[in-house]
PDB file of C-alpha atoms and ligand atoms in Angstrom:
ATOM      1  CA  MET A   9     125.292 126.223 125.431  1.00 39.00           C
ATOM      2  CA  ALA A  10     128.821 125.893 126.243  1.00 38.00           C
ATOM      3  CA  SER A  11     129.836 129.177 128.018  1.00 39.00           C
ATOM      4  CA  GLY A  12     126.304 128.910 129.897  1.00 55.00           C
ATOM      5  CA  ALA A  13     124.530 127.217 132.530  1.00 81.00           C
ATOM      6  CA  GLY A  14     124.387 123.871 132.750  1.00 93.00           C
ATOM      7  CA  ILE A  15     126.459 120.586 131.303  1.00 98.00           C
ATOM      8  CA  GLU A  16     126.868 119.595 127.231  1.00 98.00           C
ATOM      9  CA  VAL A  17     127.873 116.284 126.974  1.00 98.00           C
ATOM     10  CA  VAL A  18     129.009 114.929 123.548  1.00 98.00           C
ATOM     11  CA  PHE A  19     130.038 111.323 122.793  1.00 98.00           C
ATOM     12  CA  LEU A  20     133.067 111.360 120.577  1.00 98.00           C
ATOM     13  CA  GLY A  21     133.498 107.378 120.154  1.00 98.00           C
ATOM     14  CA  THR A  22     131.179 104.741 121.902  1.00 98.00           C
ATOM     15  CA  SER A  23     132.027 101.346 120.496  1.00 98.00           C
ATOM     16  CA  GLY A  24     133.856  99.063 122.553  1.00 97.00           C
ATOM     17  CA  SER A  25     137.579  97.148 122.144  1.00 95.00           C
ATOM     18  CA  VAL A  26     137.204  98.095 118.173  1.00 97.00           C
ATOM     19  CA  PRO A  27     136.229 100.645 116.259  1.00 97.00           C
ATOM     20  CA  THR A  28     133.656 100.433 113.297  1.00 97.00           C
ATOM     21  CA  PRO A  29     133.150 102.764 110.312  1.00 96.00           C
ATOM     22  CA  GLU A  30     129.919 104.558 112.400  1.00 97.00           C
ATOM     23  CA  ARG A  31     131.486 104.352 115.952  1.00 98.00           C
ATOM     24  CA  GLY A  32     134.570 105.174 117.045  1.00 98.00           C
ATOM     25  CA  LEU A  33     136.401 104.242 119.936  1.00 98.00           C
ATOM     26  CA  PRO A  34     135.644 105.286 123.774  1.00 98.00           C
ATOM     27  CA  CYS A  35     135.985 109.126 124.264  1.00 98.00           C
ATOM     28  CA  ILE A  36     133.572 111.579 125.979  1.00 98.00           C
ATOM     29  CA  ALA A  37     133.586 115.135 126.086  1.00 98.00           C
ATOM     30  CA  ILE A  38     132.176 117.563 128.809  1.00 98.00           C
ATOM     31  CA  ARG A  39     131.804 120.753 128.458  1.00 98.00           C
ATOM     32  CA  ARG A  40     131.227 123.063 131.013  1.00 97.00           C
ATOM     33  CA  ARG A  41     131.488 126.955 131.665  1.00 95.00           C
ATOM     34  CA  GLY A  42     134.161 127.403 129.031  1.00 95.00           C
ATOM     35  CA  GLU A  43     136.151 124.274 130.438  1.00 97.00           C
ATOM     36  CA  LEU A  44     136.351 120.822 128.447  1.00 98.00           C
ATOM     37  CA  LEU A  45     136.976 117.819 130.256  1.00 98.00           C
ATOM     38  CA  LEU A  46     137.575 114.528 128.233  1.00 98.00           C
ATOM     39  CA  LEU A  47     136.841 111.324 129.599  1.00 98.00           C
ATOM     40  CA  ASP A  48     138.755 108.294 128.188  1.00 98.00           C
ATOM     41  CA  CYS A  49     140.757 108.647 124.545  1.00 98.00           C
ATOM     42  CA  GLY A  50     140.058 106.083 122.281  1.00 98.00           C
ATOM     43  CA  GLU A  51     142.151 106.550 118.949  1.00 98.00           C
ATOM     44  CA  GLY A  52     141.357 109.330 116.836  1.00 97.00           C
ATOM     45  CA  CYS A  53     139.928 111.372 119.562  1.00 98.00           C
ATOM     46  CA  GLN A  54     141.323 114.800 118.545  1.00 98.00           C
ATOM     47  CA  ARG A  55     139.889 114.233 114.882  1.00 98.00           C
ATOM     48  CA  GLN A  56     136.518 113.595 116.429  1.00 98.00           C
ATOM     49  CA  MET A  57     136.545 116.317 118.705  1.00 98.00           C
ATOM     50  CA  MET A  58     137.042 118.651 115.378  1.00 97.00           C
ATOM     51  CA  ARG A  59     134.318 117.193 113.431  1.00 97.00           C
ATOM     52  CA  ALA A  60     132.171 118.101 116.613  1.00 97.00           C
ATOM     53  CA  GLY A  61     133.229 121.469 116.680  1.00 96.00           C
ATOM     54  CA  VAL A  62     134.349 120.638 120.771  1.00 95.00           C
ATOM     55  CA  GLY A  63     137.639 122.565 120.183  1.00 92.00           C
ATOM     56  CA  PHE A  64     140.806 122.097 122.428  1.00 94.00           C
ATOM     57  CA  ALA A  65     140.015 124.324 125.048  1.00 92.00           C
ATOM     58  CA  LYS A  66     143.137 126.080 127.042  1.00 94.00           C
ATOM     59  CA  ARG A  67     141.155 124.921 130.130  1.00 97.00           C
ATOM     60  CA  MET A  68     141.167 121.364 130.044  1.00 98.00           C
ATOM     61  CA  LYS A  69     141.424 118.383 132.235  1.00 98.00           C
ATOM     62  CA  VAL A  70     141.556 114.480 130.834  1.00 98.00           C
ATOM     63  CA  PHE A  71     139.931 111.482 132.820  1.00 98.00           C
ATOM     64  CA  ILE A  72     141.310 107.954 131.992  1.00 98.00           C
ATOM     65  CA  THR A  73     139.186 105.009 133.479  1.00 98.00           C
ATOM     66  CA  HIS A  74     141.715 102.205 132.541  1.00 98.00           C
ATOM     67  CA  LEU A  75     144.740 101.558 130.797  1.00 98.00           C
ATOM     68  CA  HIS A  76     143.147  99.214 128.248  1.00 98.00           C
ATOM     69  CA  GLY A  77     144.122 100.637 124.532  1.00 97.00           C
ATOM     70  CA  ASP A  78     140.716 101.681 123.354  1.00 98.00           C
ATOM     71  CA  HIS A  79     140.402 103.962 126.505  1.00 98.00           C
ATOM     72  CA  VAL A  80     144.161 105.164 126.438  1.00 98.00           C
ATOM     73  CA  LEU A  81     145.855 104.863 122.372  1.00 97.00           C
ATOM     74  CA  GLY A  82     144.126 108.095 121.927  1.00 98.00           C
ATOM     75  CA  LEU A  83     145.898 110.065 124.362  1.00 98.00           C
ATOM     76  CA  ALA A  84     149.158 109.806 122.294  1.00 97.00           C
ATOM     77  CA  GLY A  85     147.594 111.209 119.077  1.00 97.00           C
ATOM     78  CA  LEU A  86     145.643 114.310 121.073  1.00 98.00           C
ATOM     79  CA  LEU A  87     148.955 115.009 122.569  1.00 97.00           C
ATOM     80  CA  GLN A  88     151.099 115.364 119.602  1.00 96.00           C
ATOM     81  CA  SER A  89     147.926 117.098 117.676  1.00 96.00           C
ATOM     82  CA  MET A  90     148.131 119.477 120.465  1.00 97.00           C
ATOM     83  CA  GLY A  91     151.312 120.101 120.831  1.00 96.00           C
ATOM     84  CA  LEU A  92     151.835 120.828 116.792  1.00 95.00           C
ATOM     85  CA  MET A  93     148.751 123.103 117.439  1.00 96.00           C
ATOM     86  CA  GLY A  94     151.034 125.027 119.687  1.00 96.00           C
ATOM     87  CA  ARG A  95     149.090 124.481 122.996  1.00 97.00           C
ATOM     88  CA  GLU A  96     151.235 126.005 126.142  1.00 97.00           C
ATOM     89  CA  GLU A  97     148.782 125.423 128.770  1.00 97.00           C
ATOM     90  CA  PRO A  98     149.502 122.863 130.898  1.00 98.00           C
ATOM     91  CA  LEU A  99     147.264 119.860 130.465  1.00 98.00           C
ATOM     92  CA  PRO A 100     146.179 117.618 133.345  1.00 98.00           C
ATOM     93  CA  VAL A 101     145.488 114.311 132.815  1.00 98.00           C
ATOM     94  CA  TYR A 102     143.707 112.027 135.470  1.00 98.00           C
ATOM     95  CA  GLY A 103     143.660 107.896 135.457  1.00 98.00           C
ATOM     96  CA  PRO A 104     144.726 104.698 137.733  1.00 98.00           C
ATOM     97  CA  ARG A 105     148.333 103.971 138.448  1.00 98.00           C
ATOM     98  CA  GLY A 106     150.581 103.475 135.563  1.00 98.00           C
ATOM     99  CA  LEU A 107     149.417 106.017 133.509  1.00 98.00           C
ATOM    100  CA  ALA A 108     152.327 108.121 134.040  1.00 98.00           C
ATOM    101  CA  ARG A 109     154.410 105.068 132.296  1.00 97.00           C
ATOM    102  CA  VAL A 110     152.206 105.079 129.451  1.00 97.00           C
ATOM    103  CA  VAL A 111     152.166 108.692 128.522  1.00 97.00           C
ATOM    104  CA  GLU A 112     156.205 108.365 129.088  1.00 96.00           C
ATOM    105  CA  ALA A 113     156.245 105.699 127.087  1.00 95.00           C
ATOM    106  CA  PHE A 114     154.405 107.306 124.375  1.00 95.00           C
ATOM    107  CA  LYS A 115     156.642 110.233 124.215  1.00 92.00           C
ATOM    108  CA  GLU A 116     160.128 108.066 124.365  1.00 93.00           C
ATOM    109  CA  ALA A 117     159.206 105.732 121.823  1.00 92.00           C
ATOM    110  CA  LEU A 118     157.625 108.346 119.505  1.00 91.00           C
ATOM    111  CA  GLY A 119     160.427 110.623 120.386  1.00 88.00           C
ATOM    112  CA  PHE A 120     157.828 113.883 120.579  1.00 83.00           C
ATOM    113  CA  GLU A 121     158.724 116.746 122.606  1.00 90.00           C
ATOM    114  CA  LEU A 122     155.937 118.876 123.823  1.00 94.00           C
ATOM    115  CA  PRO A 123     155.679 122.901 124.483  1.00 96.00           C
ATOM    116  CA  PHE A 124     153.008 122.192 127.015  1.00 97.00           C
ATOM    117  CA  ARG A 125     152.942 120.327 130.471  1.00 96.00           C
ATOM    118  CA  VAL A 126     151.330 117.164 131.152  1.00 97.00           C
ATOM    119  CA  GLU A 127     150.378 116.856 134.283  1.00 98.00           C
ATOM    120  CA  VAL A 128     149.904 113.359 135.221  1.00 98.00           C
ATOM    121  CA  HIS A 129     147.884 112.625 138.226  1.00 98.00           C
ATOM    122  CA  GLU A 130     147.605 108.674 139.115  1.00 98.00           C
ATOM    123  CA  VAL A 131     144.156 108.673 141.330  1.00 98.00           C
ATOM    124  CA  GLY A 132     142.475 105.917 143.728  1.00 98.00           C
ATOM    125  CA  GLU A 133     139.390 106.336 145.367  1.00 98.00           C
ATOM    126  CA  GLY A 134     138.174 109.382 146.741  1.00 98.00           C
ATOM    127  CA  GLU A 135     138.107 113.034 145.440  1.00 98.00           C
ATOM    128  CA  ALA A 136     140.971 113.011 142.101  1.00 98.00           C
ATOM    129  CA  CYS A 137     140.442 116.794 141.913  1.00 98.00           C
ATOM    130  CA  ARG A 138     138.246 120.177 142.074  1.00 97.00           C
ATOM    131  CA  GLY A 139     137.440 122.632 139.560  1.00 97.00           C
ATOM    132  CA  ASP A 140     135.209 125.756 139.048  1.00 94.00           C
ATOM    133  CA  GLY A 141     132.579 124.790 141.265  1.00 95.00           C
ATOM    134  CA  TYR A 142     132.945 121.122 141.239  1.00 98.00           C
ATOM    135  CA  ARG A 143     134.872 117.933 141.976  1.00 98.00           C
ATOM    136  CA  VAL A 144     135.249 114.940 140.218  1.00 98.00           C
ATOM    137  CA  GLU A 145     135.450 111.715 142.803  1.00 98.00           C
ATOM    138  CA  ALA A 146     136.354 107.913 141.895  1.00 98.00           C
ATOM    139  CA  VAL A 147     136.035 105.039 142.563  1.00 98.00           C
ATOM    140  CA  PHE A 148     137.305 101.384 141.320  1.00 98.00           C
ATOM    141  CA  VAL A 149     134.815  99.204 139.420  1.00 98.00           C
ATOM    142  CA  GLU A 150     134.687  95.772 138.537  1.00 98.00           C
ATOM    143  CA  HIS A 151     137.171  95.101 135.512  1.00 98.00           C
ATOM    144  CA  SER A 152     140.096  92.781 134.645  1.00 97.00           C
ATOM    145  CA  VAL A 153     142.517  95.762 135.381  1.00 98.00           C
ATOM    146  CA  PRO A 154     142.385  98.347 137.466  1.00 98.00           C
ATOM    147  CA  THR A 155     139.465 100.888 136.124  1.00 98.00           C
ATOM    148  CA  LEU A 156     137.776 103.939 137.687  1.00 98.00           C
ATOM    149  CA  ALA A 157     134.274 105.043 137.589  1.00 98.00           C
ATOM    150  CA  TYR A 158     134.280 109.111 137.692  1.00 98.00           C
ATOM    151  CA  ALA A 159     131.686 111.361 139.081  1.00 98.00           C
ATOM    152  CA  LEU A 160     131.372 115.122 138.211  1.00 98.00           C
ATOM    153  CA  ILE A 161     129.498 116.416 141.523  1.00 98.00           C
ATOM    154  CA  GLU A 162     128.676 120.291 141.495  1.00 98.00           C
ATOM    155  CA  GLU A 163     128.605 122.351 144.634  1.00 96.00           C
ATOM    156  CA  GLU A 164     125.098 123.691 145.360  1.00 93.00           C
ATOM    157  CA  ARG A 165     124.194 126.957 143.590  1.00 89.00           C
ATOM    158  CA  PRO A 166     123.129 130.021 145.694  1.00 86.00           C
ATOM    159  CA  GLY A 167     119.391 129.984 146.282  1.00 90.00           C
ATOM    160  CA  ARG A 168     116.975 131.957 144.420  1.00 92.00           C
ATOM    161  CA  PHE A 169     116.644 135.758 144.602  1.00 93.00           C
ATOM    162  CA  ASN A 170     113.560 137.228 145.526  1.00 94.00           C
ATOM    163  CA  PRO A 171     113.417 140.747 143.949  1.00 94.00           C
ATOM    164  CA  GLU A 172     110.422 141.856 146.202  1.00 95.00           C
ATOM    165  CA  ARG A 173     111.704 141.004 149.341  1.00 94.00           C
ATOM    166  CA  ALA A 174     115.010 143.116 148.461  1.00 95.00           C
ATOM    167  CA  LEU A 175     112.804 146.248 147.365  1.00 94.00           C
ATOM    168  CA  LYS A 176     111.131 145.505 150.807  1.00 94.00           C
ATOM    169  CA  LEU A 177     113.864 145.708 152.617  1.00 94.00           C
ATOM    170  CA  GLY A 178     115.275 148.680 150.684  1.00 94.00           C
ATOM    171  CA  VAL A 179     117.946 147.539 148.524  1.00 95.00           C
ATOM    172  CA  PRO A 180     117.564 149.214 145.013  1.00 94.00           C
ATOM    173  CA  LYS A 181     118.079 147.380 142.053  1.00 94.00           C
ATOM    174  CA  GLY A 182     121.598 147.274 140.993  1.00 94.00           C
ATOM    175  CA  PRO A 183     125.361 146.363 141.787  1.00 95.00           C
ATOM    176  CA  LEU A 184     123.952 145.856 145.552  1.00 94.00           C
ATOM    177  CA  TRP A 185     121.260 143.347 144.047  1.00 95.00           C
ATOM    178  CA  LYS A 186     124.086 141.422 142.438  1.00 93.00           C
ATOM    179  CA  ALA A 187     126.415 141.888 145.712  1.00 93.00           C
ATOM    180  CA  LEU A 188     123.532 139.836 147.348  1.00 93.00           C
ATOM    181  CA  GLN A 189     123.060 137.244 144.563  1.00 90.00           C
ATOM    182  CA  MET A 190     127.064 136.191 144.903  1.00 86.00           C
ATOM    183  CA  GLY A 191     126.851 135.805 148.592  1.00 86.00           C
ATOM    184  CA  GLU A 192     127.978 139.202 149.599  1.00 91.00           C
ATOM    185  CA  ALA A 193     126.227 141.186 152.513  1.00 94.00           C
ATOM    186  CA  VAL A 194     125.219 144.690 151.807  1.00 94.00           C
ATOM    187  CA  GLU A 195     124.741 148.054 153.947  1.00 94.00           C
ATOM    188  CA  VAL A 196     121.488 150.195 152.825  1.00 92.00           C
ATOM    189  CA  GLY A 197     121.289 153.113 155.174  1.00 89.00           C
ATOM    190  CA  GLY A 198     123.510 152.284 158.156  1.00 91.00           C
ATOM    191  CA  ARG A 199     120.985 148.615 157.964  1.00 92.00           C
ATOM    192  CA  LEU A 200     122.669 145.197 157.244  1.00 94.00           C
ATOM    193  CA  VAL A 201     120.911 143.079 154.509  1.00 95.00           C
ATOM    194  CA  LYS A 202     122.242 139.700 154.380  1.00 95.00           C
ATOM    195  CA  PRO A 203     122.331 137.332 151.655  1.00 93.00           C
ATOM    196  CA  GLU A 204     119.785 134.771 153.214  1.00 92.00           C
ATOM    197  CA  ASP A 205     117.390 137.652 153.664  1.00 94.00           C
ATOM    198  CA  VAL A 206     117.154 138.138 150.178  1.00 95.00           C
ATOM    199  CA  LEU A 207     117.950 134.204 148.611  1.00 94.00           C
ATOM    200  CA  GLY A 208     115.723 131.140 148.786  1.00 93.00           C
ATOM    201  CA  PRO A 209     117.425 127.675 149.795  1.00 92.00           C
ATOM    202  CA  PRO A 210     120.489 126.765 148.346  1.00 90.00           C
ATOM    203  CA  ARG A 211     120.094 124.625 144.991  1.00 92.00           C
ATOM    204  CA  ARG A 212     121.471 121.444 144.104  1.00 93.00           C
ATOM    205  CA  GLY A 213     123.858 121.417 141.353  1.00 96.00           C
ATOM    206  CA  LEU A 214     124.356 119.116 138.292  1.00 98.00           C
ATOM    207  CA  LYS A 215     125.725 115.456 138.766  1.00 98.00           C
ATOM    208  CA  LEU A 216     127.233 113.123 135.993  1.00 98.00           C
ATOM    209  CA  VAL A 217     128.385 109.655 136.273  1.00 98.00           C
ATOM    210  CA  TYR A 218     130.376 107.803 133.804  1.00 98.00           C
ATOM    211  CA  SER A 219     131.150 103.727 134.336  1.00 98.00           C
ATOM    212  CA  GLY A 220     134.558 102.893 132.500  1.00 96.00           C
ATOM    213  CA  ASP A 221     134.534  99.443 131.592  1.00 98.00           C
ATOM    214  CA  THR A 222     132.883  97.379 134.810  1.00 98.00           C
ATOM    215  CA  GLY A 223     130.681  94.519 135.487  1.00 98.00           C
ATOM    216  CA  PHE A 224     127.985  95.136 137.909  1.00 97.00           C
ATOM    217  CA  THR A 225     129.137  96.498 141.138  1.00 97.00           C
ATOM    218  CA  GLU A 226     127.224  98.094 144.330  1.00 97.00           C
ATOM    219  CA  LYS A 227     129.779 100.983 144.295  1.00 97.00           C
ATOM    220  CA  LEU A 228     128.740 102.277 140.862  1.00 98.00           C
ATOM    221  CA  VAL A 229     125.232 102.378 142.272  1.00 98.00           C
ATOM    222  CA  GLU A 230     126.418 104.793 145.160  1.00 98.00           C
ATOM    223  CA  LEU A 231     128.485 106.707 143.335  1.00 98.00           C
ATOM    224  CA  SER A 232     125.722 107.305 140.752  1.00 98.00           C
ATOM    225  CA  ARG A 233     123.054 108.251 143.261  1.00 98.00           C
ATOM    226  CA  GLY A 234     120.383 110.996 142.328  1.00 97.00           C
ATOM    227  CA  ALA A 235     122.675 111.576 139.083  1.00 98.00           C
ATOM    228  CA  ASP A 236     121.633 113.740 136.309  1.00 98.00           C
ATOM    229  CA  LEU A 237     123.294 111.187 133.952  1.00 98.00           C
ATOM    230  CA  LEU A 238     124.606 108.043 134.054  1.00 98.00           C
ATOM    231  CA  ILE A 239     126.682 107.129 131.238  1.00 98.00           C
ATOM    232  CA  HIS A 240     127.425 103.505 131.364  1.00 98.00           C
ATOM    233  CA  GLU A 241     128.754 100.587 129.382  1.00 98.00           C
ATOM    234  CA  ALA A 242     126.677  98.098 127.950  1.00 98.00           C
ATOM    235  CA  THR A 243     129.076  95.932 125.833  1.00 98.00           C
ATOM    236  CA  PHE A 244     126.384  93.053 125.824  1.00 98.00           C
ATOM    237  CA  ASP A 245     123.026  91.611 125.245  1.00 98.00           C
ATOM    238  CA  ASP A 246     121.074  89.492 127.655  1.00 98.00           C
ATOM    239  CA  SER A 247     122.013  86.563 125.268  1.00 98.00           C
ATOM    240  CA  LEU A 248     125.475  87.213 126.486  1.00 98.00           C
ATOM    241  CA  GLU A 249     125.217  87.748 130.152  1.00 98.00           C
ATOM    242  CA  HIS A 250     127.960  84.787 130.367  1.00 97.00           C
ATOM    243  CA  LYS A 251     130.521  86.668 128.443  1.00 97.00           C
ATOM    244  CA  ALA A 252     129.812  89.949 130.343  1.00 97.00           C
ATOM    245  CA  LEU A 253     130.364  88.069 133.245  1.00 97.00           C
ATOM    246  CA  GLU A 254     133.509  86.522 132.029  1.00 97.00           C
ATOM    247  CA  GLU A 255     135.071  89.605 130.750  1.00 97.00           C
ATOM    248  CA  LYS A 256     134.094  91.878 133.749  1.00 98.00           C
ATOM    249  CA  HIS A 257     131.580  94.206 131.506  1.00 98.00           C
ATOM    250  CA  SER A 258     128.114  94.819 131.521  1.00 98.00           C
ATOM    251  CA  THR A 259     124.889  93.974 129.667  1.00 98.00           C
ATOM    252  CA  ALA A 260     122.248  96.343 129.033  1.00 98.00           C
ATOM    253  CA  ARG A 261     119.986  95.377 131.306  1.00 98.00           C
ATOM    254  CA  GLN A 262     122.492  95.432 134.168  1.00 98.00           C
ATOM    255  CA  ALA A 263     123.658  98.955 133.343  1.00 98.00           C
ATOM    256  CA  ALA A 264     119.957  99.729 133.592  1.00 98.00           C
ATOM    257  CA  THR A 265     119.771  98.151 137.126  1.00 98.00           C
ATOM    258  CA  VAL A 266     122.685 100.334 138.066  1.00 98.00           C
ATOM    259  CA  ALA A 267     120.478 103.793 136.927  1.00 98.00           C
ATOM    260  CA  LYS A 268     117.426 102.203 138.466  1.00 98.00           C
ATOM    261  CA  LEU A 269     118.996 101.595 141.858  1.00 98.00           C
ATOM    262  CA  ALA A 270     120.978 104.641 142.061  1.00 98.00           C
ATOM    263  CA  GLY A 271     117.674 106.674 141.063  1.00 98.00           C
ATOM    264  CA  VAL A 272     119.163 108.718 137.948  1.00 98.00           C
ATOM    265  CA  LYS A 273     116.968 110.659 136.006  1.00 98.00           C
ATOM    266  CA  LYS A 274     118.491 109.334 132.964  1.00 98.00           C
ATOM    267  CA  LEU A 275     121.123 106.556 131.786  1.00 98.00           C
ATOM    268  CA  ALA A 276     122.716 106.674 128.439  1.00 98.00           C
ATOM    269  CA  LEU A 277     124.378 103.696 127.167  1.00 98.00           C
ATOM    270  CA  THR A 278     127.839 103.209 125.366  1.00 98.00           C
ATOM    271  CA  HIS A 279     131.031 101.111 124.868  1.00 98.00           C
ATOM    272  CA  ILE A 280     128.591  99.237 122.499  1.00 98.00           C
ATOM    273  CA  SER A 281     130.290  96.074 120.864  1.00 98.00           C
ATOM    274  CA  PRO A 282     130.635  96.157 117.247  1.00 97.00           C
ATOM    275  CA  ARG A 283     128.642  92.762 116.894  1.00 97.00           C
ATOM    276  CA  TYR A 284     125.601  95.335 117.267  1.00 97.00           C
ATOM    277  CA  GLN A 285     125.057  97.128 114.250  1.00 94.00           C
ATOM    278  CA  ASP A 286     121.791  98.169 114.665  1.00 96.00           C
ATOM    279  CA  PRO A 287     121.643  98.357 118.893  1.00 97.00           C
ATOM    280  CA  SER A 288     117.961  98.542 119.135  1.00 97.00           C
ATOM    281  CA  LEU A 289     118.126  94.822 121.451  1.00 98.00           C
ATOM    282  CA  LEU A 290     119.985  97.082 123.830  1.00 98.00           C
ATOM    283  CA  GLU A 291     118.255  99.891 124.030  1.00 98.00           C
ATOM    284  CA  GLN A 292     114.845  97.657 124.386  1.00 98.00           C
ATOM    285  CA  GLN A 293     116.393  95.504 126.979  1.00 98.00           C
ATOM    286  CA  ALA A 294     117.672  98.275 129.344  1.00 98.00           C
ATOM    287  CA  ARG A 295     113.948 100.046 128.751  1.00 98.00           C
ATOM    288  CA  GLN A 296     112.182  96.932 130.552  1.00 98.00           C
ATOM    289  CA  VAL A 297     114.436  97.903 133.784  1.00 98.00           C
ATOM    290  CA  PHE A 298     114.804 101.827 133.365  1.00 98.00           C
ATOM    291  CA  GLU A 299     112.774 103.988 131.309  1.00 98.00           C
ATOM    292  CA  HIS A 300     114.931 107.157 130.368  1.00 98.00           C
ATOM    293  CA  VAL A 301     117.593 105.427 128.831  1.00 98.00           C
ATOM    294  CA  VAL A 302     118.982 106.177 125.191  1.00 98.00           C
ATOM    295  CA  VAL A 303     121.634 104.105 123.250  1.00 98.00           C
ATOM    296  CA  ALA A 304     124.587 106.829 122.596  1.00 98.00           C
ATOM    297  CA  TYR A 305     126.071 107.067 118.980  1.00 98.00           C
ATOM    298  CA  ASP A 306     128.673 109.238 117.960  1.00 98.00           C
ATOM    299  CA  PHE A 307     128.495 112.874 117.902  1.00 98.00           C
ATOM    300  CA  LEU A 308     124.840 112.570 120.202  1.00 98.00           C
ATOM    301  CA  LYS A 309     124.956 116.069 122.344  1.00 98.00           C
ATOM    302  CA  LEU A 310     123.385 115.710 125.453  1.00 98.00           C
ATOM    303  CA  ASN A 311     122.539 119.077 127.659  1.00 98.00           C
ATOM    304  CA  LEU A 312     122.175 119.080 131.226  1.00 98.00           C
ATOM    305  CA  VAL A 313     120.362 122.251 132.276  1.00 95.00           C
ATOM    306  CA  TYR A 314     118.949 123.380 135.733  1.00 93.00           C
ATOM    307  CA  GLU A 315     115.596 122.078 136.890  1.00 84.00           C
ATOM    308  CA  ASP A 316     114.967 125.214 139.748  1.00 80.00           C
TER     309      ASP A 316
HETATM  310 ZN1   ZN B  13     136.762  98.915 126.446  1.00 70.41          ZN
HETATM  311 ZN1   ZN B  14     138.409  97.571 129.618  1.00 70.41          ZN
END
């Protein structure tokens, strides 16, 4: 799956604030075309990666939503472990202002040298980076410290190839078909055949959004528009809505409301307060608003696939 079409999402830590015997601290692995993207780095994330069989890809990027310990303390261990494993490829790490100081502090206080370069990018709203056929956009959400939500947005894919049409235009099956599928015009018998002659309309790519820690905000609704998957924190249930408001977190119902307003396909709730040993209450309350919801648990895998 990881090297094939689509996106694989692996939840490596789904608790909020403190870990529990069942749930690690926030970390989500995204595998796409051989690249690994990590969303947040809760403590012990590298061990969770091993247990999940996610691997430490050469092509890897890390996105930190905010500088609360439960989301960033795992970065120290991850960097050190990857150093000891002999990583040489640079590692880009994205996050809000202050992240560079945190990484420097880890290295200085703990006195470790790394055999690879950590490229810290302190980002704000807008495009955080571009990758192989995608971009990552960030917005500030509603939390007690500057916190970014991230959207991974794939570029449009070429339209569906029409073989009958290609044959009719005299293009024989083989490398010329491949060229047309890749968007190149080809010459057949002195005549030019263009990709648009044999391809259907461009097809949309996948979109995935991660909220970080946040209270309800319209900005997240905007960012999540039409997403295939929204991963949203759901720290509390309805009875603790006042606490959610006070601490700038969300209830499961509020997360579901974002999903509904944004018209996403699927919602995964994470950052579950340790008080919920059984999270079915959160799922029930969310489901009253938005049907396609799952409460994430450690090592849950979700596959996002193309529908056309
Ligand atoms: Zn948190
Ligand atoms: Zn937080």
